[in-house]
Every structure is written in structure tokens, then in C-alpha cells.
mmCIF file of C-alpha atoms in Angstrom:
data_model
loop_
_atom_site.group_PDB
_atom_site.id
_atom_site.type_symbol
_atom_site.label_atom_id
_atom_site.label_comp_id
_atom_site.label_asym_id
_atom_site.label_seq_id
_atom_site.Cartn_x
_atom_site.Cartn_y
_atom_site.Cartn_z
ATOM 1 C CA UNK C 1 58.280 -45.965 -76.137
ATOM 2 C CA UNK C 2 59.119 -47.409 -79.562
ATOM 3 C CA UNK C 3 58.064 -51.069 -79.386
ATOM 4 C CA UNK C 4 59.888 -51.840 -82.675
ATOM 5 C CA UNK C 5 63.372 -51.246 -81.267
ATOM 6 C CA UNK C 6 65.280 -54.513 -81.426
ATOM 7 C CA UNK C 7 67.654 -55.396 -78.582
ATOM 8 C CA UNK C 8 71.343 -55.625 -79.379
ATOM 9 C CA UNK C 9 72.436 -59.185 -80.174
ATOM 10 C CA UNK C 10 74.151 -61.027 -77.367
ATOM 11 C CA UNK C 11 77.631 -62.523 -77.684
ATOM 12 C CA UNK C 12 75.962 -65.937 -77.948
ATOM 13 C CA UNK C 13 73.692 -64.703 -80.777
ATOM 14 C CA UNK C 14 76.717 -63.415 -82.673
ATOM 15 C CA UNK C 15 78.674 -66.617 -82.117
ATOM 16 C CA UNK C 16 75.742 -68.656 -83.432
ATOM 17 C CA UNK C 17 75.415 -66.513 -86.558
ATOM 18 C CA UNK C 18 79.130 -66.686 -87.343
ATOM 19 C CA UNK C 19 79.050 -70.446 -86.703
ATOM 20 C CA UNK C 20 76.121 -70.773 -89.127
ATOM 21 C CA UNK C 21 78.071 -68.806 -91.750
ATOM 22 C CA UNK C 22 81.005 -71.198 -91.330
ATOM 23 C CA UNK C 23 78.732 -74.238 -91.631
ATOM 24 C CA UNK C 24 77.144 -72.757 -94.778
ATOM 25 C CA UNK C 25 80.656 -72.314 -96.227
ATOM 26 C CA UNK C 26 80.189 -68.537 -96.421
ATOM 27 C CA UNK C 27 83.351 -68.123 -94.327
ATOM 28 C CA UNK C 28 86.014 -70.556 -95.584
ATOM 29 C CA UNK C 29 88.987 -71.739 -93.521
ATOM 30 C CA UNK C 30 91.585 -69.034 -93.118
ATOM 31 C CA UNK C 31 89.116 -66.131 -93.229
ATOM 32 C CA UNK C 32 90.149 -63.401 -90.810
ATOM 33 C CA UNK C 33 87.361 -62.382 -88.425
ATOM 34 C CA UNK C 34 88.151 -58.710 -87.890
ATOM 35 C CA UNK C 35 86.755 -57.327 -84.648
ATOM 36 C CA UNK C 36 86.038 -53.886 -86.079
ATOM 37 C CA UNK C 37 84.154 -55.335 -89.059
ATOM 38 C CA UNK C 38 82.076 -57.615 -86.849
ATOM 39 C CA UNK C 39 81.307 -54.714 -84.507
ATOM 40 C CA UNK C 40 80.002 -52.695 -87.475
ATOM 41 C CA UNK C 41 77.907 -55.588 -88.804
ATOM 42 C CA UNK C 42 76.229 -56.274 -85.456
ATOM 43 C CA UNK C 43 76.330 -52.689 -84.134
ATOM 44 C CA UNK C 44 77.832 -53.762 -80.818
ATOM 45 C CA UNK C 45 81.024 -53.085 -78.891
ATOM 46 C CA UNK C 46 84.256 -54.877 -79.664
ATOM 47 C CA UNK C 47 84.100 -56.242 -76.096
ATOM 48 C CA UNK C 48 80.983 -58.212 -77.036
ATOM 49 C CA UNK C 49 82.643 -59.344 -80.268
ATOM 50 C CA UNK C 50 85.639 -60.634 -78.311
ATOM 51 C CA UNK C 51 83.295 -62.651 -76.084
ATOM 52 C CA UNK C 52 81.657 -64.191 -79.169
ATOM 53 C CA UNK C 53 85.041 -65.019 -80.693
ATOM 54 C CA UNK C 54 86.102 -66.698 -77.456
ATOM 55 C CA UNK C 55 83.015 -68.944 -77.641
ATOM 56 C CA UNK C 56 83.862 -69.900 -81.219
ATOM 57 C CA UNK C 57 87.451 -70.568 -80.204
ATOM 58 C CA UNK C 58 86.330 -72.950 -77.444
ATOM 59 C CA UNK C 59 84.290 -74.854 -80.050
ATOM 60 C CA UNK C 60 87.439 -75.118 -82.243
ATOM 61 C CA UNK C 61 85.737 -73.232 -85.089
ATOM 62 C CA UNK C 62 88.248 -70.409 -85.019
ATOM 63 C CA UNK C 63 91.829 -69.870 -83.908
ATOM 64 C CA UNK C 64 92.820 -66.741 -82.017
ATOM 65 C CA UNK C 65 96.431 -65.885 -82.833
ATOM 66 C CA UNK C 66 98.133 -63.399 -80.465
ATOM 67 C CA UNK C 67 98.935 -60.060 -82.152
ATOM 68 C CA UNK C 68 97.356 -61.260 -85.416
ATOM 69 C CA UNK C 69 93.653 -61.794 -84.741
ATOM 70 C CA UNK C 70 90.997 -64.470 -85.139
ATOM 71 C CA UNK C 71 90.789 -66.790 -88.141
ATOM 72 C CA UNK C 72 88.396 -69.537 -89.207
ATOM 73 C CA UNK C 73 90.133 -72.798 -88.327
ATOM 74 C CA UNK C 74 92.185 -74.730 -90.857
ATOM 75 C CA UNK C 75 92.236 -78.257 -89.382
ATOM 76 C CA UNK C 76 94.918 -80.611 -90.652
ATOM 77 C CA UNK C 77 94.312 -84.121 -91.989
ATOM 78 C CA UNK C 78 94.929 -85.754 -88.616
ATOM 79 C CA UNK C 79 92.350 -83.551 -86.891
ATOM 80 C CA UNK C 80 89.868 -84.246 -89.674
ATOM 81 C CA UNK C 81 90.251 -87.992 -89.216
ATOM 82 C CA UNK C 82 89.858 -87.618 -85.448
ATOM 83 C CA UNK C 83 86.637 -85.613 -85.841
ATOM 84 C CA UNK C 84 85.114 -88.260 -88.095
ATOM 85 C CA UNK C 85 86.312 -91.083 -85.834
ATOM 86 C CA UNK C 86 84.408 -89.511 -82.928
ATOM 87 C CA UNK C 87 81.359 -88.888 -85.113
ATOM 88 C CA UNK C 88 81.255 -92.535 -86.179
ATOM 89 C CA UNK C 89 81.177 -93.655 -82.546
ATOM 90 C CA UNK C 90 78.546 -91.132 -81.457
ATOM 91 C CA UNK C 91 76.301 -91.441 -84.491
ATOM 92 C CA UNK C 92 76.220 -95.235 -84.398
ATOM 93 C CA UNK C 93 74.685 -94.933 -80.932
ATOM 94 C CA UNK C 94 72.467 -92.102 -82.161
ATOM 95 C CA UNK C 95 71.202 -94.240 -85.043
ATOM 96 C CA UNK C 96 70.108 -97.022 -82.716
ATOM 97 C CA UNK C 97 68.325 -94.597 -80.373
ATOM 98 C CA UNK C 98 66.637 -92.884 -83.309
ATOM 99 C CA UNK C 99 65.207 -96.183 -84.569
ATOM 100 C CA UNK C 100 63.941 -96.970 -81.071
ATOM 101 C CA UNK C 101 62.150 -93.676 -80.449
ATOM 102 C CA UNK C 102 61.205 -92.040 -83.790
ATOM 103 C CA UNK C 103 57.449 -91.806 -84.364
ATOM 104 C CA UNK C 104 55.285 -90.966 -87.365
ATOM 105 C CA UNK C 105 55.518 -87.214 -86.771
ATOM 106 C CA UNK C 106 59.312 -87.453 -86.521
ATOM 107 C CA UNK C 107 59.520 -89.257 -89.849
ATOM 108 C CA UNK C 108 57.296 -86.608 -91.455
ATOM 109 C CA UNK C 109 59.676 -83.933 -90.207
ATOM 110 C CA UNK C 110 62.700 -85.811 -91.551
ATOM 111 C CA UNK C 111 60.971 -86.489 -94.872
ATOM 112 C CA UNK C 112 60.290 -82.760 -95.254
ATOM 113 C CA UNK C 113 63.947 -82.061 -94.565
ATOM 114 C CA UNK C 114 65.050 -84.634 -97.150
ATOM 115 C CA UNK C 115 62.745 -82.975 -99.692
ATOM 116 C CA UNK C 116 64.496 -79.661 -98.964
ATOM 117 C CA UNK C 117 67.853 -81.364 -99.489
ATOM 118 C CA UNK C 118 66.680 -82.621 -102.866
ATOM 119 C CA UNK C 119 65.417 -79.181 -103.931
ATOM 120 C CA UNK C 120 68.723 -77.567 -102.945
ATOM 121 C CA UNK C 121 70.643 -80.198 -104.910
ATOM 122 C CA UNK C 122 68.463 -79.781 -107.980
ATOM 123 C CA UNK C 123 68.660 -75.979 -107.876
ATOM 124 C CA UNK C 124 72.432 -75.940 -107.444
ATOM 125 C CA UNK C 125 72.192 -73.875 -104.232
ATOM 126 C CA UNK C 126 75.522 -74.931 -102.728
ATOM 127 C CA UNK C 127 75.171 -73.029 -99.443
ATOM 128 C CA UNK C 128 71.662 -74.379 -98.769
ATOM 129 C CA UNK C 129 72.761 -77.872 -99.788
ATOM 130 C CA UNK C 130 75.726 -77.865 -97.393
ATOM 131 C CA UNK C 131 73.637 -76.464 -94.546
ATOM 132 C CA UNK C 132 70.873 -79.045 -95.035
ATOM 133 C CA UNK C 133 73.223 -82.007 -95.387
ATOM 134 C CA UNK C 134 74.844 -81.034 -92.091
ATOM 135 C CA UNK C 135 71.550 -80.282 -90.366
ATOM 136 C CA UNK C 136 70.196 -83.772 -91.123
ATOM 137 C CA UNK C 137 72.398 -85.242 -88.395
ATOM 138 C CA UNK C 138 71.312 -82.593 -85.895
ATOM 139 C CA UNK C 139 67.641 -83.383 -86.603
ATOM 140 C CA UNK C 140 68.274 -87.016 -85.698
ATOM 141 C CA UNK C 141 69.798 -85.979 -82.377
ATOM 142 C CA UNK C 142 66.940 -83.576 -81.647
ATOM 143 C CA UNK C 143 64.477 -86.397 -82.290
ATOM 144 C CA UNK C 144 66.252 -88.593 -79.754
ATOM 145 C CA UNK C 145 65.985 -85.722 -77.261
ATOM 146 C CA UNK C 146 69.441 -85.982 -75.687
ATOM 147 C CA UNK C 147 70.557 -82.367 -75.269
ATOM 148 C CA UNK C 148 74.149 -83.294 -74.437
ATOM 149 C CA UNK C 149 74.464 -85.446 -77.552
ATOM 150 C CA UNK C 150 72.811 -82.753 -79.669
ATOM 151 C CA UNK C 151 75.278 -80.154 -78.406
ATOM 152 C CA UNK C 152 78.241 -82.413 -79.146
ATOM 153 C CA UNK C 153 76.984 -83.127 -82.649
ATOM 154 C CA UNK C 154 76.391 -79.442 -83.324
ATOM 155 C CA UNK C 155 80.045 -78.742 -82.540
ATOM 156 C CA UNK C 156 81.314 -81.736 -84.509
ATOM 157 C CA UNK C 157 79.071 -80.955 -87.496
ATOM 158 C CA UNK C 158 80.321 -77.367 -87.541
ATOM 159 C CA UNK C 159 83.926 -78.566 -87.419
ATOM 160 C CA UNK C 160 83.116 -81.047 -90.181
ATOM 161 C CA UNK C 161 81.834 -78.178 -92.328
ATOM 162 C CA UNK C 162 85.202 -76.428 -91.992
ATOM 163 C CA UNK C 163 86.973 -79.675 -92.884
ATOM 164 C CA UNK C 164 84.739 -80.221 -95.909
ATOM 165 C CA UNK C 165 85.334 -76.798 -97.424
ATOM 166 C CA UNK C 166 89.096 -77.101 -96.854
ATOM 167 C CA UNK C 167 89.524 -80.617 -98.226
ATOM 168 C CA UNK C 168 86.454 -81.038 -100.404
ATOM 169 C CA UNK C 169 87.032 -83.165 -103.468
ATOM 170 C CA UNK C 170 84.810 -84.157 -106.358
ATOM 171 C CA UNK C 171 82.562 -86.134 -104.015
ATOM 172 C CA UNK C 172 78.986 -85.833 -105.258
ATOM 173 C CA UNK C 173 76.670 -84.292 -102.666
ATOM 174 C CA UNK C 174 73.902 -86.350 -104.249
ATOM 175 C CA UNK C 175 75.586 -89.406 -102.761
ATOM 176 C CA UNK C 176 75.293 -88.005 -99.233
ATOM 177 C CA UNK C 177 71.620 -87.221 -99.767
ATOM 178 C CA UNK C 178 70.931 -90.717 -101.122
ATOM 179 C CA UNK C 179 72.663 -92.185 -98.082
ATOM 180 C CA UNK C 180 70.466 -90.053 -95.818
ATOM 181 C CA UNK C 181 67.408 -91.471 -97.595
ATOM 182 C CA UNK C 182 68.683 -95.044 -97.235
ATOM 183 C CA UNK C 183 69.275 -94.540 -93.513
ATOM 184 C CA UNK C 184 65.750 -93.216 -92.973
ATOM 185 C CA UNK C 185 64.199 -96.113 -94.867
ATOM 186 C CA UNK C 186 66.084 -98.607 -92.684
ATOM 187 C CA UNK C 187 65.002 -96.695 -89.576
ATOM 188 C CA UNK C 188 61.401 -96.564 -90.779
ATOM 189 C CA UNK C 189 61.500 -100.342 -91.193
ATOM 190 C CA UNK C 190 62.733 -100.683 -87.604
ATOM 191 C CA UNK C 191 66.031 -102.278 -88.700
ATOM 192 C CA UNK C 192 68.426 -100.825 -86.139
ATOM 193 C CA UNK C 193 71.410 -102.939 -87.189
ATOM 194 C CA UNK C 194 71.108 -101.871 -90.824
ATOM 195 C CA UNK C 195 70.536 -98.228 -89.832
ATOM 196 C CA UNK C 196 73.705 -98.258 -87.714
ATOM 197 C CA UNK C 197 75.690 -99.860 -90.536
ATOM 198 C CA UNK C 198 74.408 -97.335 -93.063
ATOM 199 C CA UNK C 199 75.280 -94.392 -90.824
ATOM 200 C CA UNK C 200 78.793 -95.718 -90.284
ATOM 201 C CA UNK C 201 79.259 -96.283 -94.023
ATOM 202 C CA UNK C 202 77.945 -92.801 -94.769
ATOM 203 C CA UNK C 203 80.469 -91.098 -92.479
ATOM 204 C CA UNK C 204 83.232 -93.355 -93.794
ATOM 205 C CA UNK C 205 82.358 -92.328 -97.370
ATOM 206 C CA UNK C 206 82.390 -88.618 -96.500
ATOM 207 C CA UNK C 207 85.844 -88.942 -94.915
ATOM 208 C CA UNK C 208 87.170 -91.044 -97.801
ATOM 209 C CA UNK C 209 86.056 -88.381 -100.280
ATOM 210 C CA UNK C 210 88.210 -85.673 -98.676
ATOM 211 C CA UNK C 211 91.400 -84.778 -100.513
ATOM 212 C CA UNK C 212 94.348 -84.158 -98.188
ATOM 213 C CA UNK C 213 96.928 -83.979 -100.984
ATOM 214 C CA UNK C 214 97.291 -80.197 -101.083
ATOM 215 C CA UNK C 215 97.008 -77.105 -98.909
ATOM 216 C CA UNK C 216 94.078 -75.020 -100.059
ATOM 217 C CA UNK C 217 94.220 -71.334 -99.332
ATOM 218 C CA UNK C 218 90.858 -69.702 -98.792
ATOM 219 C CA UNK C 219 89.513 -66.309 -97.931
ATOM 220 C CA UNK C 220 86.293 -64.357 -97.892
ATOM 221 C CA UNK C 221 84.872 -60.890 -97.615
ATOM 222 C CA UNK C 222 83.753 -61.078 -93.994
ATOM 223 C CA UNK C 223 81.124 -58.332 -94.116
ATOM 224 C CA UNK C 224 79.641 -59.529 -97.403
ATOM 225 C CA UNK C 225 79.485 -63.110 -96.133
ATOM 226 C CA UNK C 226 77.606 -62.192 -92.963
ATOM 227 C CA UNK C 227 75.183 -59.837 -94.665
ATOM 228 C CA UNK C 228 74.327 -62.131 -97.586
#
């Protein structure tokens, strides 16, 4: 038997990869997710692709339109504000728990992540930068160890990535990275109140930087995006 044969990806594997492509801004809002193209990319049946698309739809990352197909979500301004309102509530609590439980090894892990953020910013790697800036918040949740909270933040961070690419303005990503650094320094000092305040200000700044003044049309080569 050939031990090198790789098993076909599951519907969950496919959903996670497409979600990651959305978070990395490889698949902008409005991109059509064609079943036949996805089936060719992953070498699976369209039945499995439909199951993956249903998972993404439940997470609000895509919209399935009858007789038209599946499209990366294009949230409106009201939905964007609601997503960030929920994040501010959840991540204030997360910040306090992080300060209470983070140890030396946790801070080393976060410091390494922040160094990656800085390298991506300096190199101009937009996709890596966006992925790392989003992942920072997930790392905090993983450190706290609350799987329910981590799952909720994964969904909200992915939806935030769609919002950012649709309404992104001239907001400097360097600002977000500096705010991540400031939060970690407050947490390292054990100042929970300041850490909570900094997290709330950070999310408020990200929302304030979004430009809802126009409707941006976006599209992408689905196959190229997933294979890049």
C-alpha cells in the first residue's frame, strides 16, 4: 500500500481553508465561490463542497443566494458596527482574564507573534500583515484557555476581516500593531484596568477608521486565490 497517499480533505478542512483565505483578504467581499471550481481545487465531490459552504454560511462568512450561488459576505455598516460592539464586550473580559493567567511562556509566545507582525509590516506583505493582526486576538483567547470564547472570537475576527477589506480606509496598520504592543506591556505589568482600556480603545480605533461612505465592489480569481 502507498503510505504517501493523502486522504481527501473533509468539509471542515475545506471550510477552514476558505475561511483563512477570506481572513487573509485573498477572497474579497462579493467573490463568487463556484462549487465546480472548489471541487477541482480540492479534488472532492460537489456534495462535500456544499457541506463546507453551509458551514461558512452559518458563520456569516458567505451568503448562499438561491439560483445564483455562494458569495463572500458583504456586510453593511450596521452589521459592521454590531460586530465590533460585540467584540468590545467580549475582548474587555478577555483582556482581564489574560492579565490574570498569562505566564512567562505565554508572553514569549505573544512577543514572537508581535515580532512577526513587525516583519510583515516592514516587508509590505499585506496578506501576512492582515492575518497576523487578526490572529493576535485569537492568541489571547487561546492563552486564557476558554474554548467557547476562542470559537466566538474566531468567527468574529473572520467577519471583521471581511468588514475591513470592504470598508478599509487609509488607517495605518502600524497603528494596530503599536496598540497590540501597548496592550501586552500593560498586561505584562499586571495592570488589568489599563489593559482593558487599551483593548477597548484599540477596537474603537479600528471601527472608527472604516469608511462607510461608498459601496466598494470587489472580486477575485477564486482558484488563483486558494492556490496562492
